[in-house]
Coordinates of C-alpha atoms and ligand atoms in Angstrom, one line a residue:
X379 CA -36.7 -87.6 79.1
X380 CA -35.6 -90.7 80.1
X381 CA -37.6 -93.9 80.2
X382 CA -39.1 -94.9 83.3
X383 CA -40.3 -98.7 84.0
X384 CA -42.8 -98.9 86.4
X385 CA -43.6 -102.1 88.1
X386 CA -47.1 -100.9 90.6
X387 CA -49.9 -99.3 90.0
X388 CA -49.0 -96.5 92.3
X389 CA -45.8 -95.7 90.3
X390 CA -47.4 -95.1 86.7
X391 CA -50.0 -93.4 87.7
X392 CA -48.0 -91.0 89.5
X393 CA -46.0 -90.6 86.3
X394 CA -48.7 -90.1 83.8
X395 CA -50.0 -87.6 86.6
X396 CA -46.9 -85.9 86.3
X397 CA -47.2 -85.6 82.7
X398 CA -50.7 -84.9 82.9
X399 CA -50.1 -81.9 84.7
X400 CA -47.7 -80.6 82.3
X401 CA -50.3 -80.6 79.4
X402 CA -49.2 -84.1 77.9
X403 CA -51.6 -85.5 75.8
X404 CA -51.0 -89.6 77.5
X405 CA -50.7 -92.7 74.4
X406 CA -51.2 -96.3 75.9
X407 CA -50.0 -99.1 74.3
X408 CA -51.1 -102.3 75.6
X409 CA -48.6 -105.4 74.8
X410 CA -47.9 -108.8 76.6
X411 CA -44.0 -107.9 75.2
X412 CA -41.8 -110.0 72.8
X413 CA -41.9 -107.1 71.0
X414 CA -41.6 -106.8 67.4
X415 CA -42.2 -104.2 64.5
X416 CA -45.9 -105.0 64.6
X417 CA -46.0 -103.4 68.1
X418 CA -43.2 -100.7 66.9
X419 CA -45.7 -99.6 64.5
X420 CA -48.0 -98.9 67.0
X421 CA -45.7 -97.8 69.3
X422 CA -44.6 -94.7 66.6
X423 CA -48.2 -93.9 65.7
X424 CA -48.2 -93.6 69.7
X425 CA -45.1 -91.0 69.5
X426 CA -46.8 -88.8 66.5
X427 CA -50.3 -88.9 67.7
X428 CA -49.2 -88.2 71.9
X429 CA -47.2 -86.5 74.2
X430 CA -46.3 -89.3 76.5
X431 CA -46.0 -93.4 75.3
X432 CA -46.9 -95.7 78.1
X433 CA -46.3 -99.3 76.7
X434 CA -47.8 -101.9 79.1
X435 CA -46.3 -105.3 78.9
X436 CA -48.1 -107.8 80.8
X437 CA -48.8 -111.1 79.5
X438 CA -52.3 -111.1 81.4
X439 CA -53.4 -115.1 82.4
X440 CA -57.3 -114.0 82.5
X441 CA -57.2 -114.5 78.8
X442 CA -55.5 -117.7 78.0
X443 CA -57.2 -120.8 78.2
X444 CA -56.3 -123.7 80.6
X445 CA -54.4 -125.6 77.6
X446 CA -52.9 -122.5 76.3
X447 CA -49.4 -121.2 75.7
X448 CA -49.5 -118.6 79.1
X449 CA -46.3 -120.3 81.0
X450 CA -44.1 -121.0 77.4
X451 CA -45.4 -117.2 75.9
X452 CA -42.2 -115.3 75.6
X453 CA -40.7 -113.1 78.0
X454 CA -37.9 -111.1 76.7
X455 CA -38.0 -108.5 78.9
X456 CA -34.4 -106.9 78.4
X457 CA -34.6 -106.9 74.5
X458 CA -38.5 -105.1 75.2
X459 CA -36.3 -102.4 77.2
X460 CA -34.4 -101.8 74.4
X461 CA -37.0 -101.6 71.5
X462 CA -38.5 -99.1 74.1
X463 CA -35.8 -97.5 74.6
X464 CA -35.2 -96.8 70.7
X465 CA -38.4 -95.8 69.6
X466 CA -39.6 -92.7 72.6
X467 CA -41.5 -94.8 75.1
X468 CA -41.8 -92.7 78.2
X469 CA -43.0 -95.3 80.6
X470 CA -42.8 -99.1 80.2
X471 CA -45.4 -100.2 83.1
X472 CA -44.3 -104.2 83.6
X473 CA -46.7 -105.3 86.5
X474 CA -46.9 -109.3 87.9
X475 CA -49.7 -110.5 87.6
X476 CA -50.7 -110.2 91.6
X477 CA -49.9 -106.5 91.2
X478 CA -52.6 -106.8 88.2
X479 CA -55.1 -109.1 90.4
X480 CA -54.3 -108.8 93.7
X481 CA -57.2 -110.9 94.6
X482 CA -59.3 -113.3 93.4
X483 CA -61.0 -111.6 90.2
X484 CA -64.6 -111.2 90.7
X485 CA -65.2 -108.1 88.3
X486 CA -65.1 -109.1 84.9
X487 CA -66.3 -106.8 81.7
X488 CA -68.1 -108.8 79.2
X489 CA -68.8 -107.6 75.2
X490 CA -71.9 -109.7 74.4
X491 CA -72.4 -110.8 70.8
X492 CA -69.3 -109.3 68.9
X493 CA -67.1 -112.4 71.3
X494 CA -69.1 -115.2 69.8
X495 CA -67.9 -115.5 66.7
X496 CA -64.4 -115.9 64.9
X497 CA -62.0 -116.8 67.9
X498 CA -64.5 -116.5 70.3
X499 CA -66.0 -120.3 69.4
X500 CA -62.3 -121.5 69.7
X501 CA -61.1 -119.3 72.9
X502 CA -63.8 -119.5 75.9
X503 CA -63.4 -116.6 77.9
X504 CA -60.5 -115.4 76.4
X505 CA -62.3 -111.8 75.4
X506 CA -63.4 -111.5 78.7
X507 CA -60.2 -111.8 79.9
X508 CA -58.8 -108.6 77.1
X509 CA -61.7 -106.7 77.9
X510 CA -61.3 -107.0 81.8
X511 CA -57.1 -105.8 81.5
X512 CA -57.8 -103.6 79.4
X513 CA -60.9 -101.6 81.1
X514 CA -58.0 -102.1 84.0
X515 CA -55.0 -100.6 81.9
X516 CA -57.4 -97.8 80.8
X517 CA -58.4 -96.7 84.6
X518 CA -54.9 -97.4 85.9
X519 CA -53.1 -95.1 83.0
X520 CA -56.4 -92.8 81.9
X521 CA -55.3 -92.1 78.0
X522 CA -56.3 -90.1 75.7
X523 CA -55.5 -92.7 73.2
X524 CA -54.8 -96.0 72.8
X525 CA -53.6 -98.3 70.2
X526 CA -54.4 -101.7 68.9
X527 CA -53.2 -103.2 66.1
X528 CA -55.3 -104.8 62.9
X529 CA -53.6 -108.2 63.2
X530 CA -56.4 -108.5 66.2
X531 CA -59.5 -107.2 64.2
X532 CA -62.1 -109.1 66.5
X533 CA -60.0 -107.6 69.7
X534 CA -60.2 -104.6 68.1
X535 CA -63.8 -104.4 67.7
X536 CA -64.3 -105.7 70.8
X537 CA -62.4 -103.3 72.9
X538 CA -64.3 -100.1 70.4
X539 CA -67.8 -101.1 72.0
X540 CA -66.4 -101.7 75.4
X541 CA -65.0 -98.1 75.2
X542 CA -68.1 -97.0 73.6
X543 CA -70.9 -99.0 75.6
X544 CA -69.2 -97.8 78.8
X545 CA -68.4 -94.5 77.9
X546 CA -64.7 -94.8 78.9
X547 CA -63.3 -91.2 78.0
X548 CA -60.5 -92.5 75.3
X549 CA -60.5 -93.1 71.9
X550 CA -58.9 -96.3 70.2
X551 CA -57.1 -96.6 66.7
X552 CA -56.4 -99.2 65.1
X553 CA -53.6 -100.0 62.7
X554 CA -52.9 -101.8 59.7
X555 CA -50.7 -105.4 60.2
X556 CA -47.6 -105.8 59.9
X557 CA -46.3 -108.5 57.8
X558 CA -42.8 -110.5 57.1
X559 CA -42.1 -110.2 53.0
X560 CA -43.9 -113.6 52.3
X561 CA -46.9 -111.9 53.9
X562 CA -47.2 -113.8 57.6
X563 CA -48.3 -111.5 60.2
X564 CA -45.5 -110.6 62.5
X565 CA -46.6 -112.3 66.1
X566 CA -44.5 -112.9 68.8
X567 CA -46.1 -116.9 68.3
X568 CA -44.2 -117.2 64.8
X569 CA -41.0 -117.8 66.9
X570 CA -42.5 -121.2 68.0
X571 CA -42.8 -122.5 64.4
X572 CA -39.9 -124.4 62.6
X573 CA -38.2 -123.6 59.8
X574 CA -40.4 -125.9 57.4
X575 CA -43.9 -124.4 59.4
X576 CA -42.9 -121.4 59.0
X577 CA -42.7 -121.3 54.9
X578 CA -46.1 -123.0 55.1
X579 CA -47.2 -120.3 57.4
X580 CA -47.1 -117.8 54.4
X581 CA -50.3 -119.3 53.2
X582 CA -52.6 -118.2 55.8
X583 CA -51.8 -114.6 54.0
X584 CA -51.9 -116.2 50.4
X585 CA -55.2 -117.7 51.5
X586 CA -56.6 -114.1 52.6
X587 CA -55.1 -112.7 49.2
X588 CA -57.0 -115.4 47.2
X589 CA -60.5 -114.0 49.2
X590 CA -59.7 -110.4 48.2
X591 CA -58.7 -111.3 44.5
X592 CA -61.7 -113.6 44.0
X593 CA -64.2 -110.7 45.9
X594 CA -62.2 -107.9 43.2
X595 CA -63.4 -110.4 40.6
X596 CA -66.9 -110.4 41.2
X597 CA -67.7 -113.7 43.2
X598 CA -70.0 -112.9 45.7
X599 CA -71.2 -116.5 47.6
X600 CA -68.6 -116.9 50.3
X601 CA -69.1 -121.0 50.8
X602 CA -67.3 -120.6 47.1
X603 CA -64.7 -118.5 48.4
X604 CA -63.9 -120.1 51.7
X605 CA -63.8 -123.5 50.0
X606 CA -60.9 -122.3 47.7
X607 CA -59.2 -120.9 50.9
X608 CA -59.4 -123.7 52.7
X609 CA -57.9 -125.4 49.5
X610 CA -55.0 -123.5 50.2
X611 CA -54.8 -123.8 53.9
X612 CA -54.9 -127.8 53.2
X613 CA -51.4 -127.4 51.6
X614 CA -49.9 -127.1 55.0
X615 CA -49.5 -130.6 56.1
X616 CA -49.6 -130.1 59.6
X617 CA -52.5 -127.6 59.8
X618 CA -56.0 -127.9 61.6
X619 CA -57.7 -125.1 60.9
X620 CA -59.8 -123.3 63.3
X621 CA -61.9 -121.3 61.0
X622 CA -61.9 -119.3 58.0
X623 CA -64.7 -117.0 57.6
X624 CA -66.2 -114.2 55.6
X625 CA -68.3 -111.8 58.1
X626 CA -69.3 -108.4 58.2
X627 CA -66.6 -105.9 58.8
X628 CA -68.5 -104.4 61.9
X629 CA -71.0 -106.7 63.0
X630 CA -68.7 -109.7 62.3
X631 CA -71.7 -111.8 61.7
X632 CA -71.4 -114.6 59.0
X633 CA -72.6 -113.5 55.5
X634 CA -73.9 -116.0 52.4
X635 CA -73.5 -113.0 49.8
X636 CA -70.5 -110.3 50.1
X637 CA -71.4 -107.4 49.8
X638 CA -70.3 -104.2 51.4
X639 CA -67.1 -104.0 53.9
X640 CA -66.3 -107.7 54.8
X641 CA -63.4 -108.9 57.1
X642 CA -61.8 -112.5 55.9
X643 CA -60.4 -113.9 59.3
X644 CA -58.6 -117.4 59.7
X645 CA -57.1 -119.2 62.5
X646 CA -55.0 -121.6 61.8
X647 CA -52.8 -124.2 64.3
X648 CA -49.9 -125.4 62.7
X649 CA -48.3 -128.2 64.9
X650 CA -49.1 -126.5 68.2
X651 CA -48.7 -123.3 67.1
X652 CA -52.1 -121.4 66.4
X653 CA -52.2 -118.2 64.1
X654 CA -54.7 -116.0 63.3
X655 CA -54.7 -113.4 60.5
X656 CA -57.4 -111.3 58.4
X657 CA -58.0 -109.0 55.4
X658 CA -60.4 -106.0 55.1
X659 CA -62.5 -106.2 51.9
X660 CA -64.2 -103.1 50.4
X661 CA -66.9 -105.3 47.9
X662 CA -68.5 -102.0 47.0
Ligands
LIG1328 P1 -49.9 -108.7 71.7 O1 -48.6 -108.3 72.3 O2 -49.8 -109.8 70.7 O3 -51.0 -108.8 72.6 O4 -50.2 -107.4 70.7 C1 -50.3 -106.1 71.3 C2 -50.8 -105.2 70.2 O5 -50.0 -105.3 69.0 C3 -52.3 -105.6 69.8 O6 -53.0 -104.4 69.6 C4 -52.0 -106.3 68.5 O7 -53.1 -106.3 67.6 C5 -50.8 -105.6 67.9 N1 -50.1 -106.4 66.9 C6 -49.6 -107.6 67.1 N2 -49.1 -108.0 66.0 C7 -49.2 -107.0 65.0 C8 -48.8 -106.9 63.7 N3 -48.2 -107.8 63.0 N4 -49.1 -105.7 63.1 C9 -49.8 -104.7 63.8 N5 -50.1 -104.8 65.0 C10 -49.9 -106.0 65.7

């Protein structure tokens, strides 16, 4: 079949019905674009898991903040075709942002609790923002699945009790991150970093490593291990660093003690450029 990019509301949901009809089981892959092989990942679990891919690409502005990067995010939207193309995508749906929120916003969907934490101290309203597109993605293209990626563990958490506290009938998977051989997470925000930022990038991940290594090793009191993270993190000479934490893996509240599964998360800025990453650790 060939790929279809739809640009309304009207005109995906008409396709997925179509598809729907035909027994498809539907895949939804949310995206703001600048696609890379983080989102192809996702993308092929999409085309093994599903009958029909919708990949939405919408860089939605009910989630940056007022200083963000919204206007500068990156909008390649011919090489997004393309990746699309090459990997079974169905539908690309590409709405504007007044086809999205035709008028003022006065519905919002709000995950207590889990959004205070992590990026949530840094990024006012920026999960309100995810949750709302997505509980709007999911009602405008109904899946039966849809796929996040790792790379995003609070998101991912986030959008798992949305689904589950609202009883929205799809279920989410999540998959691992992808990473560049020196271990960065692939994002579409690496392209903003120079060349020199971009070697000291690779220590967010070396930071992460150090956690799971010195967790393996049997250190438990996680003021000990974030200060040796942040010990790498202070190599990067233009770094301020958000936050590095040790939490729970499912509550993401802050422990003293590891024990059990804990998520490592950082977020880092380097120059203007802010970076978030994380590491699952099974303590046992
Ligand atoms: P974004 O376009 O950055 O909003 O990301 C869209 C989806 O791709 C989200 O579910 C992200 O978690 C996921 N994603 C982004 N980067 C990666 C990566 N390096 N590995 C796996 N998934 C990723």
């Amino acid at each position: 079949m060939k790929m279809e990019v739809a640009v309304t509301i009207q005109s995906v949901r008409k396709l997925v019905k179509a598809a729907r009809a035909e027994g498809k089981k539907i895949g939804l892959v949310p995206t703001m674009g600048a696609l890379h092989i983080g989102h192809v990942s996702l993308i092929e679990a999409a085309a093994q898991q599903t009958d029909f891919v919708v990949v939405s690409i919408f860089v939605n502005p009910t989630q940056f903040g007022p200083s963000e990067d919204f206007k500068k995010y990156p909008r390649p939207f011919e090489a997004d075709l393309k990746i699309c193309g090459e990997h079974g995508v169905d539908v690309i749906f590409a709405p504007t942002p007044k086809e999205m929120y035709k008028s003022e916003n006065l519905t919002w969907v709000n995950v207590e609790k889990l959004t205070e934490p992590l990026c949530g101290q840094f990024r006012p309203g920026h999960f309100r923002g995810v949750t709302t597109v997505c509980a709007k993605l999911f009602n405008i293209v109904s899946p039966d699945l849809a796929f996040f990626g790792q790379k995003d563990a609070q998101q991912a958490i986030v959008i798992k009790r949305m689904v589950a506290d609202l009883n929205m009938p799809l279920k989410i998977v999540v998959y691992p991150t992808i990473r560049e051989p020196d271990g960065l997470a692939v994002s579409s925000r690496n392209q903003y970093l120079s060349e020199q930022q971009r070697k000291d990038a690779a220590l967010i991940y070396k930071s992460l490593q150090k956690c799971k290594e010195m967790i393996k090793a049997g250190v438990t009191d996680t003021k000990e291990i974030v200060g040796q993270m942040h010990t790498i993190l202070n190599q990067i000479p233009s770094a301020k660093i958000e936050y590095v934490s040790i939490v729970d893996a499912e509550t993401l509240k802050s422990i003293d003690q590891v024990a059990g599964k804990v998520l490592a998360a950082a977020a880092v800025k380097i120059g203007s450029t802010r970076l978030i990453d994380n590491i699952l650790v099974d303590a046992g």
